[in-house]
Each structure stands twice: as C-alpha cells, then as structure tokens.
Amino acid sequence: QVQLVESGGGLVQPGGSLRLSCVASGSIFSINSMDWYRQAPGKERALVARISRSDITDYADSVKGRFTISRDNAKNTVYLQMNSLKPEDTDVYYCHAIVMVTSVRYLELWGQGTLVTVSS
C-alpha cells in the first residue's frame, strides 16, 4: 500500500517558522510532482506550492518569498519550509503527489493533513 504521511504542523506565533514534511512509503517506482495544499473550514482546498521531479517550483502568490518547497527523491520526501508566518496561514495542510507504482501505472495520493495554527 502506497501512502503519504505528513508531519511538522503545530502552533506558532506570528512571524515564526515551521517545516512540514511528507514521506511517501510503499512500493514506489518514482514520484512525479509533489505539492502542498491547504484548506480552511468551509473553503476549497488551494494549492500552496508545487515541485516537479526536476525541481521546478511554483507558489501561490500569498506565500511567495515566505515559503520554500523542496524534495529529496532518494527519501521520497517533500518539505515545506514556512517562514514569516501570518495568522491567515492557519489551515490544515495536505501533501499531494502523483506516484508511479510501475513505469505506466500511477496513483494520485493525498496525505491525512496536518494542522498549522498561527496565533499569539
């Protein structure tokens, strides 16, 4: 069974930093794009950052210059370094990935979500 497991959420003061991690485990051939989304209660899930297998990145305008996405292909892991956090960054953050389980078959996976709360 292939799955994504996130870690690193928690409570942080405004202006602080957190680093989220997401590990893909199971029988994996390779991983294409890896992303972070976030969702507040009653709102749609929104893309925060995306990284391709060749490390091309893309960010939501609201996090540019504050968040950095990176990945370690050898560890099947994606990270989200979040700096200068604001109260409006409070959300549940979800890892998302397109995982190749063979050279031709892929799975679209979501993690279970990790809560980030920015508050004084």
mmCIF file of N, CA and C in Angstrom:
data_model
loop_
_atom_site.group_PDB
_atom_site.id
_atom_site.type_symbol
_atom_site.label_atom_id
_atom_site.label_comp_id
_atom_site.label_asym_id
_atom_site.label_seq_id
_atom_site.Cartn_x
_atom_site.Cartn_y
_atom_site.Cartn_z
ATOM 1 N N GLN A 1 0.849 -1.192 0.000
ATOM 2 C CA GLN A 1 0.000 0.000 0.000
ATOM 3 C C GLN A 1 0.881 1.237 0.000
ATOM 4 N N VAL A 2 0.620 2.144 -0.940
ATOM 5 C CA VAL A 2 1.389 3.375 -1.032
ATOM 6 C C VAL A 2 0.623 4.469 -0.306
ATOM 7 N N GLN A 3 1.310 5.223 0.512
ATOM 8 C CA GLN A 3 0.633 6.285 1.246
ATOM 9 C C GLN A 3 1.578 7.456 1.480
ATOM 10 N N LEU A 4 0.960 8.591 1.800
ATOM 11 C CA LEU A 4 1.698 9.807 2.159
ATOM 12 C C LEU A 4 1.437 10.097 3.624
ATOM 13 N N VAL A 5 2.479 10.382 4.364
ATOM 14 C CA VAL A 5 2.340 10.704 5.774
ATOM 15 C C VAL A 5 3.030 12.032 6.047
ATOM 16 N N GLU A 6 2.249 12.989 6.568
ATOM 17 C CA GLU A 6 2.766 14.322 6.849
ATOM 18 C C GLU A 6 3.159 14.440 8.321
ATOM 19 N N SER A 7 4.030 15.394 8.589
ATOM 20 C CA SER A 7 4.391 15.736 9.955
ATOM 21 C C SER A 7 4.886 17.177 9.984
ATOM 22 N N GLY A 8 4.939 17.751 11.192
ATOM 23 C CA GLY A 8 5.541 19.062 11.350
ATOM 24 C C GLY A 8 4.591 20.195 11.648
ATOM 25 N N GLY A 9 3.295 19.951 11.642
ATOM 26 C CA GLY A 9 2.362 21.027 11.969
ATOM 27 C C GLY A 9 2.395 21.355 13.448
ATOM 28 N N GLY A 10 1.687 22.412 13.803
ATOM 29 C CA GLY A 10 1.620 22.806 15.200
ATOM 30 C C GLY A 10 1.241 24.250 15.361
ATOM 31 N N LEU A 11 1.460 24.756 16.572
ATOM 32 C CA LEU A 11 1.132 26.137 16.928
ATOM 33 C C LEU A 11 2.399 26.976 16.879
ATOM 34 N N VAL A 12 2.327 28.110 16.222
ATOM 35 C CA VAL A 12 3.477 29.006 16.129
ATOM 36 C C VAL A 12 2.978 30.442 16.209
ATOM 37 N N GLN A 13 3.814 31.320 16.741
ATOM 38 C CA GLN A 13 3.452 32.732 16.833
ATOM 39 C C GLN A 13 3.622 33.426 15.477
ATOM 40 N N PRO A 14 2.884 34.500 15.252
ATOM 41 C CA PRO A 14 3.090 35.266 14.018
ATOM 42 C C PRO A 14 4.553 35.669 13.869
ATOM 43 N N GLY A 15 5.057 35.527 12.643
ATOM 44 C CA GLY A 15 6.460 35.808 12.370
ATOM 45 C C GLY A 15 7.366 34.601 12.536
ATOM 46 N N GLY A 16 6.840 33.532 13.087
ATOM 47 C CA GLY A 16 7.628 32.335 13.321
ATOM 48 C C GLY A 16 7.738 31.443 12.101
ATOM 49 N N SER A 17 8.367 30.291 12.312
ATOM 50 C CA SER A 17 8.621 29.355 11.211
ATOM 51 C C SER A 17 8.208 27.942 11.608
ATOM 52 N N LEU A 18 7.864 27.172 10.596
ATOM 53 C CA LEU A 18 7.603 25.741 10.740
ATOM 54 C C LEU A 18 8.093 25.048 9.477
ATOM 55 N N ARG A 19 8.448 23.774 9.625
ATOM 56 C CA ARG A 19 8.779 22.980 8.438
ATOM 57 C C ARG A 19 7.899 21.738 8.428
ATOM 58 N N LEU A 20 7.154 21.587 7.358
ATOM 59 C CA LEU A 20 6.338 20.404 7.154
ATOM 60 C C LEU A 20 7.108 19.382 6.324
ATOM 61 N N SER A 21 6.868 18.108 6.637
ATOM 62 C CA SER A 21 7.477 17.019 5.872
ATOM 63 C C SER A 21 6.388 16.061 5.425
ATOM 64 N N CYS A 22 6.615 15.426 4.295
ATOM 65 C CA CYS A 22 5.673 14.427 3.777
ATOM 66 C C CYS A 22 6.485 13.316 3.151
ATOM 67 N N VAL A 23 6.302 12.112 3.677
ATOM 68 C CA VAL A 23 7.036 10.945 3.192
ATOM 69 C C VAL A 23 6.085 10.009 2.462
ATOM 70 N N ALA A 24 6.493 9.599 1.282
ATOM 71 C CA ALA A 24 5.749 8.582 0.540
ATOM 72 C C ALA A 24 6.365 7.226 0.828
ATOM 73 N N SER A 25 5.515 6.268 1.185
ATOM 74 C CA SER A 25 6.023 4.938 1.512
ATOM 75 C C SER A 25 5.239 3.880 0.750
ATOM 76 N N GLY A 26 5.851 2.707 0.622
ATOM 77 C CA GLY A 26 5.206 1.620 -0.100
ATOM 78 C C GLY A 26 6.005 1.259 -1.332
ATOM 79 N N SER A 27 5.363 0.535 -2.242
ATOM 80 C CA SER A 27 6.019 0.094 -3.462
ATOM 81 C C SER A 27 5.956 1.213 -4.503
ATOM 82 N N ILE A 28 7.037 1.954 -4.614
ATOM 83 C CA ILE A 28 7.082 3.155 -5.446
ATOM 84 C C ILE A 28 8.106 2.978 -6.556
ATOM 85 N N PHE A 29 7.682 3.242 -7.779
ATOM 86 C CA PHE A 29 8.604 3.222 -8.913
ATOM 87 C C PHE A 29 9.298 4.575 -9.032
ATOM 88 N N SER A 30 8.500 5.646 -9.000
ATOM 89 C CA SER A 30 9.038 7.005 -8.983
ATOM 90 C C SER A 30 7.905 7.947 -8.586
ATOM 91 N N ILE A 31 8.250 9.190 -8.320
ATOM 92 C CA ILE A 31 7.249 10.185 -7.959
ATOM 93 C C ILE A 31 7.377 11.374 -8.891
ATOM 94 N N ASN A 32 6.289 11.768 -9.495
ATOM 95 C CA ASN A 32 6.305 12.934 -10.374
ATOM 96 C C ASN A 32 6.181 14.200 -9.530
ATOM 97 N N SER A 33 5.153 14.988 -9.720
ATOM 98 C CA SER A 33 5.041 16.222 -8.944
ATOM 99 C C SER A 33 4.643 15.922 -7.501
ATOM 100 N N MET A 34 5.086 16.796 -6.618
ATOM 101 C CA MET A 34 4.713 16.736 -5.207
ATOM 102 C C MET A 34 4.264 18.141 -4.822
ATOM 103 N N ASP A 35 3.175 18.221 -4.108
ATOM 104 C CA ASP A 35 2.568 19.520 -3.826
ATOM 105 C C ASP A 35 2.140 19.621 -2.367
ATOM 106 N N TRP A 36 1.945 20.863 -1.959
ATOM 107 C CA TRP A 36 1.281 21.157 -0.697
ATOM 108 C C TRP A 36 0.042 21.994 -0.995
ATOM 109 N N TYR A 37 -1.071 21.593 -0.409
ATOM 110 C CA TYR A 37 -2.320 22.328 -0.471
ATOM 111 C C TYR A 37 -2.695 22.714 0.955
ATOM 112 N N ARG A 38 -3.618 23.651 1.083
ATOM 113 C CA ARG A 38 -4.167 23.973 2.389
ATOM 114 C C ARG A 38 -5.649 24.238 2.253
ATOM 115 N N GLN A 39 -6.326 24.034 3.373
ATOM 116 C CA GLN A 39 -7.779 24.170 3.370
ATOM 117 C C GLN A 39 -8.251 24.661 4.729
ATOM 118 N N ALA A 40 -9.070 25.711 4.712
ATOM 119 C CA ALA A 40 -9.716 26.214 5.908
ATOM 120 C C ALA A 40 -11.139 25.679 5.939
ATOM 121 N N PRO A 41 -11.749 25.610 7.114
ATOM 122 C CA PRO A 41 -13.125 25.108 7.208
ATOM 123 C C PRO A 41 -14.072 25.891 6.293
ATOM 124 N N GLY A 42 -14.851 25.173 5.506
ATOM 125 C CA GLY A 42 -15.827 25.813 4.630
ATOM 126 C C GLY A 42 -15.262 26.372 3.345
ATOM 127 N N LYS A 43 -13.952 26.175 3.131
ATOM 128 C CA LYS A 43 -13.331 26.690 1.905
ATOM 129 C C LYS A 43 -12.768 25.540 1.082
ATOM 130 N N GLU A 44 -12.513 25.834 -0.185
ATOM 131 C CA GLU A 44 -11.922 24.826 -1.065
ATOM 132 C C GLU A 44 -10.435 24.659 -0.767
ATOM 133 N N ARG A 45 -9.959 23.466 -1.051
ATOM 134 C CA ARG A 45 -8.530 23.198 -0.900
ATOM 135 C C ARG A 45 -7.782 23.982 -1.985
ATOM 136 N N ALA A 46 -6.710 24.654 -1.592
ATOM 137 C CA ALA A 46 -5.983 25.529 -2.515
ATOM 138 C C ALA A 46 -4.513 25.142 -2.567
ATOM 139 N N LEU A 47 -3.940 25.222 -3.759
ATOM 140 C CA LEU A 47 -2.529 24.913 -3.936
ATOM 141 C C LEU A 47 -1.661 25.958 -3.260
ATOM 142 N N VAL A 48 -0.691 25.494 -2.491
ATOM 143 C CA VAL A 48 0.268 26.385 -1.832
ATOM 144 C C VAL A 48 1.582 26.409 -2.615
ATOM 145 N N ALA A 49 2.085 25.208 -2.931
ATOM 146 C CA ALA A 49 3.359 25.121 -3.632
ATOM 147 C C ALA A 49 3.454 23.771 -4.332
ATOM 148 N N ARG A 50 4.209 23.764 -5.424
ATOM 149 C CA ARG A 50 4.373 22.552 -6.218
ATOM 150 C C ARG A 50 5.831 22.431 -6.629
ATOM 151 N N ILE A 51 6.317 21.197 -6.671
ATOM 152 C CA ILE A 51 7.671 20.945 -7.149
ATOM 153 C C ILE A 51 7.654 19.730 -8.068
ATOM 154 N N SER A 52 8.257 19.888 -9.227
ATOM 155 C CA SER A 52 8.334 18.781 -10.182
ATOM 156 C C SER A 52 9.498 17.871 -9.828
ATOM 157 N N ARG A 53 9.589 16.755 -10.518
ATOM 158 C CA ARG A 53 10.682 15.823 -10.255
ATOM 159 C C ARG A 53 12.038 16.468 -10.572
ATOM 160 N N SER A 54 12.028 17.418 -11.502
ATOM 161 C CA SER A 54 13.269 18.115 -11.852
ATOM 162 C C SER A 54 13.440 19.414 -11.072
ATOM 163 N N ASP A 55 12.692 19.539 -9.962
ATOM 164 C CA ASP A 55 12.851 20.653 -9.022
ATOM 165 C C ASP A 55 12.367 22.004 -9.553
ATOM 166 N N ILE A 56 11.489 21.987 -10.523
ATOM 167 C CA ILE A 56 10.842 23.238 -10.922
ATOM 168 C C ILE A 56 9.736 23.517 -9.927
ATOM 169 N N THR A 57 9.718 24.730 -9.403
ATOM 170 C CA THR A 57 8.772 25.067 -8.337
ATOM 171 C C THR A 57 7.769 26.132 -8.773
ATOM 172 N N ASP A 58 6.644 26.144 -8.073
ATOM 173 C CA ASP A 58 5.602 27.139 -8.305
ATOM 174 C C ASP A 58 4.919 27.394 -6.973
ATOM 175 N N TYR A 59 4.545 28.659 -6.748
ATOM 176 C CA TYR A 59 3.969 29.044 -5.470
ATOM 177 C C TYR A 59 2.705 29.874 -5.656
ATOM 178 N N ALA A 60 1.810 29.767 -4.696
ATOM 179 C CA ALA A 60 0.687 30.697 -4.635
ATOM 180 C C ALA A 60 1.238 32.086 -4.330
ATOM 181 N N ASP A 61 0.603 33.107 -4.873
ATOM 182 C CA ASP A 61 1.098 34.466 -4.670
ATOM 183 C C ASP A 61 1.173 34.823 -3.188
ATOM 184 N N SER A 62 0.256 34.296 -2.399
ATOM 185 C CA SER A 62 0.177 34.663 -0.985
ATOM 186 C C SER A 62 1.360 34.154 -0.162
ATOM 187 N N VAL A 63 2.123 33.202 -0.699
ATOM 188 C CA VAL A 63 3.236 32.632 0.074
ATOM 189 C C VAL A 63 4.599 32.882 -0.573
ATOM 190 N N LYS A 64 4.614 33.481 -1.749
ATOM 191 C CA LYS A 64 5.890 33.733 -2.430
ATOM 192 C C LYS A 64 6.803 34.577 -1.561
ATOM 193 N N GLY A 65 8.064 34.153 -1.473
ATOM 194 C CA GLY A 65 9.043 34.867 -0.673
ATOM 195 C C GLY A 65 9.050 34.461 0.793
ATOM 196 N N ARG A 66 8.041 33.702 1.217
ATOM 197 C CA ARG A 66 7.975 33.263 2.623
ATOM 198 C C ARG A 66 8.091 31.739 2.755
ATOM 199 N N PHE A 67 7.529 31.011 1.808
ATOM 200 C CA PHE A 67 7.536 29.546 1.856
ATOM 201 C C PHE A 67 8.501 29.003 0.797
ATOM 202 N N THR A 68 9.127 27.880 1.121
ATOM 203 C CA THR A 68 10.014 27.206 0.170
ATOM 204 C C THR A 68 9.697 25.726 0.156
ATOM 205 N N ILE A 69 9.428 25.198 -1.029
ATOM 206 C CA ILE A 69 9.192 23.771 -1.192
ATOM 207 C C ILE A 69 10.470 23.122 -1.714
ATOM 208 N N SER A 70 10.755 21.930 -1.210
ATOM 209 C CA SER A 70 11.915 21.182 -1.673
ATOM 210 C C SER A 70 11.594 19.696 -1.571
ATOM 211 N N ARG A 71 12.425 18.876 -2.191
ATOM 212 C CA ARG A 71 12.197 17.437 -2.138
ATOM 213 C C ARG A 71 13.518 16.695 -2.110
ATOM 214 N N ASP A 72 13.448 15.497 -1.546
ATOM 215 C CA ASP A 72 14.588 14.586 -1.526
ATOM 216 C C ASP A 72 14.110 13.311 -2.200
ATOM 217 N N ASN A 73 14.472 13.127 -3.450
ATOM 218 C CA ASN A 73 13.962 11.983 -4.214
ATOM 219 C C ASN A 73 14.449 10.653 -3.644
ATOM 220 N N ALA A 74 15.634 10.653 -3.076
ATOM 221 C CA ALA A 74 16.160 9.407 -2.507
ATOM 222 C C ALA A 74 15.337 8.957 -1.300
ATOM 223 N N LYS A 75 14.717 9.919 -0.623
ATOM 224 C CA LYS A 75 13.910 9.612 0.565
ATOM 225 C C LYS A 75 12.412 9.683 0.284
ATOM 226 N N ASN A 76 12.036 9.931 -0.971
ATOM 227 C CA ASN A 76 10.611 10.063 -1.336
ATOM 228 C C ASN A 76 9.903 11.061 -0.426
ATOM 229 N N THR A 77 10.539 12.178 -0.187
ATOM 230 C CA THR A 77 10.061 13.156 0.790
ATOM 231 C C THR A 77 9.991 14.540 0.169
ATOM 232 N N VAL A 78 8.932 15.266 0.535
ATOM 233 C CA VAL A 78 8.800 16.665 0.161
ATOM 234 C C VAL A 78 8.670 17.498 1.433
ATOM 235 N N TYR A 79 9.254 18.683 1.400
ATOM 236 C CA TYR A 79 9.257 19.576 2.554
ATOM 237 C C TYR A 79 8.594 20.902 2.192
ATOM 238 N N LEU A 80 8.078 21.559 3.205
ATOM 239 C CA LEU A 80 7.597 22.931 3.039
ATOM 240 C C LEU A 80 8.130 23.745 4.201
ATOM 241 N N GLN A 81 9.108 24.573 3.913
ATOM 242 C CA GLN A 81 9.642 25.495 4.917
ATOM 243 C C GLN A 81 8.800 26.759 4.896
ATOM 244 N N MET A 82 8.195 27.074 6.022
ATOM 245 C CA MET A 82 7.288 28.218 6.117
ATOM 246 C C MET A 82 7.891 29.232 7.080
ATOM 247 N N ASN A 83 8.232 30.400 6.562
ATOM 248 C CA ASN A 83 8.800 31.487 7.369
ATOM 249 C C ASN A 83 7.856 32.671 7.389
ATOM 250 N N SER A 84 8.098 33.575 8.318
ATOM 251 C CA SER A 84 7.279 34.795 8.438
ATOM 252 C C SER A 84 5.791 34.463 8.418
ATOM 253 N N LEU A 85 5.423 33.494 9.225
ATOM 254 C CA LEU A 85 4.034 33.025 9.217
ATOM 255 C C LEU A 85 3.089 34.106 9.722
ATOM 256 N N LYS A 86 1.899 34.101 9.126
ATOM 257 C CA LYS A 86 0.854 35.060 9.456
ATOM 258 C C LYS A 86 -0.378 34.307 9.952
ATOM 259 N N PRO A 87 -1.227 34.975 10.715
ATOM 260 C CA PRO A 87 -2.457 34.297 11.177
ATOM 261 C C PRO A 87 -3.283 33.726 10.023
ATOM 262 N N GLU A 88 -3.248 34.400 8.890
ATOM 263 C CA GLU A 88 -4.029 33.897 7.755
ATOM 264 C C GLU A 88 -3.432 32.646 7.114
ATOM 265 N N ASP A 89 -2.261 32.219 7.556
ATOM 266 C CA ASP A 89 -1.702 30.943 7.103
ATOM 267 C C ASP A 89 -2.278 29.759 7.889
ATOM 268 N N THR A 90 -3.075 30.053 8.905
ATOM 269 C CA THR A 90 -3.698 28.982 9.691
ATOM 270 C C THR A 90 -4.637 28.166 8.827
ATOM 271 N N ASP A 91 -4.342 26.876 8.716
ATOM 272 C CA ASP A 91 -5.103 25.977 7.867
ATOM 273 C C ASP A 91 -4.665 24.545 8.166
ATOM 274 N N VAL A 92 -5.386 23.595 7.582
ATOM 275 C CA VAL A 92 -4.905 22.226 7.511
ATOM 276 C C VAL A 92 -4.132 22.093 6.200
ATOM 277 N N TYR A 93 -2.912 21.625 6.289
ATOM 278 C CA TYR A 93 -2.039 21.488 5.128
ATOM 279 C C TYR A 93 -1.997 20.017 4.693
ATOM 280 N N TYR A 94 -2.158 19.816 3.389
ATOM 281 C CA TYR A 94 -2.209 18.468 2.821
ATOM 282 C C TYR A 94 -1.094 18.285 1.807
ATOM 283 N N CYS A 95 -0.450 17.157 1.891
ATOM 284 C CA CYS A 95 0.519 16.741 0.890
ATOM 285 C C CYS A 95 -0.218 16.009 -0.230
ATOM 286 N N HIS A 96 0.228 16.214 -1.450
ATOM 287 C CA HIS A 96 -0.384 15.587 -2.621
ATOM 288 C C HIS A 96 0.741 15.161 -3.565
ATOM 289 N N ALA A 97 0.590 13.991 -4.162
ATOM 290 C CA ALA A 97 1.637 13.522 -5.068
ATOM 291 C C ALA A 97 1.065 12.597 -6.136
ATOM 292 N N ILE A 98 1.702 12.623 -7.293
ATOM 293 C CA ILE A 98 1.433 11.662 -8.358
ATOM 294 C C ILE A 98 2.553 10.635 -8.282
ATOM 295 N N VAL A 99 2.187 9.429 -7.857
ATOM 296 C CA VAL A 99 3.183 8.391 -7.589
ATOM 297 C C VAL A 99 3.084 7.302 -8.656
ATOM 298 N N MET A 100 4.179 7.054 -9.325
ATOM 299 C CA MET A 100 4.228 5.951 -10.284
ATOM 300 C C MET A 100 4.498 4.658 -9.520
ATOM 301 N N VAL A 101 3.600 3.688 -9.647
ATOM 302 C CA VAL A 101 3.828 2.401 -8.974
ATOM 303 C C VAL A 101 4.444 1.370 -9.928
ATOM 304 N N THR A 102 4.316 1.630 -11.222
ATOM 305 C CA THR A 102 5.067 0.915 -12.246
ATOM 306 C C THR A 102 5.490 1.971 -13.252
ATOM 307 N N SER A 103 6.094 1.565 -14.342
ATOM 308 C CA SER A 103 6.517 2.547 -15.342
ATOM 309 C C SER A 103 5.337 3.168 -16.076
ATOM 310 N N VAL A 104 4.157 2.560 -15.972
ATOM 311 C CA VAL A 104 2.996 3.078 -16.691
ATOM 312 C C VAL A 104 1.785 3.327 -15.807
ATOM 313 N N ARG A 105 1.772 2.804 -14.577
ATOM 314 C CA ARG A 105 0.602 2.949 -13.716
ATOM 315 C C ARG A 105 0.929 3.930 -12.600
ATOM 316 N N TYR A 106 -0.017 4.864 -12.367
ATOM 317 C CA TYR A 106 0.220 5.853 -11.320
ATOM 318 C C TYR A 106 -0.976 5.936 -10.376
ATOM 319 N N LEU A 107 -0.700 6.462 -9.190
ATOM 320 C CA LEU A 107 -1.725 6.750 -8.196
ATOM 321 C C LEU A 107 -1.665 8.223 -7.835
ATOM 322 N N GLU A 108 -2.825 8.840 -7.655
ATOM 323 C CA GLU A 108 -2.890 10.202 -7.129
ATOM 324 C C GLU A 108 -3.203 10.086 -5.648
ATOM 325 N N LEU A 109 -2.305 10.567 -4.806
ATOM 326 C CA LEU A 109 -2.421 10.363 -3.365
ATOM 327 C C LEU A 109 -2.510 11.670 -2.606
ATOM 328 N N TRP A 110 -3.222 11.620 -1.490
ATOM 329 C CA TRP A 110 -3.298 12.726 -0.546
ATOM 330 C C TRP A 110 -2.865 12.226 0.829
ATOM 331 N N GLY A 111 -2.201 13.087 1.573
ATOM 332 C CA GLY A 111 -1.913 12.792 2.953
ATOM 333 C C GLY A 111 -3.129 13.045 3.818
ATOM 334 N N GLN A 112 -2.963 12.781 5.125
ATOM 335 C CA GLN A 112 -4.094 12.904 6.050
ATOM 336 C C GLN A 112 -4.313 14.326 6.519
ATOM 337 N N GLY A 113 -3.341 15.201 6.259
ATOM 338 C CA GLY A 113 -3.461 16.591 6.680
ATOM 339 C C GLY A 113 -2.768 16.843 8.002
ATOM 340 N N THR A 114 -2.183 18.020 8.119
ATOM 341 C CA THR A 114 -1.555 18.434 9.373
ATOM 342 C C THR A 114 -1.950 19.880 9.648
ATOM 343 N N LEU A 115 -2.351 20.156 10.876
ATOM 344 C CA LEU A 115 -2.879 21.475 11.223
ATOM 345 C C LEU A 115 -1.743 22.436 11.569
ATOM 346 N N VAL A 116 -1.780 23.590 10.940
ATOM 347 C CA VAL A 116 -0.873 24.693 11.257
ATOM 348 C C VAL A 116 -1.715 25.829 11.820
ATOM 349 N N THR A 117 -1.366 26.256 13.025
ATOM 350 C CA THR A 117 -2.079 27.353 13.678
ATOM 351 C C THR A 117 -1.089 28.459 13.980
ATOM 352 N N VAL A 118 -1.368 29.649 13.449
ATOM 353 C CA VAL A 118 -0.507 30.813 13.683
ATOM 354 C C VAL A 118 -1.283 31.783 14.560
ATOM 355 N N SER A 119 -0.830 31.905 15.791
ATOM 356 C CA SER A 119 -1.568 32.719 16.755
ATOM 357 C C SER A 119 -0.645 33.129 17.889
ATOM 358 N N SER A 120 -0.925 34.316 18.435
ATOM 359 C CA SER A 120 -0.168 34.760 19.600
ATOM 360 C C SER A 120 -0.892 34.389 20.877
#
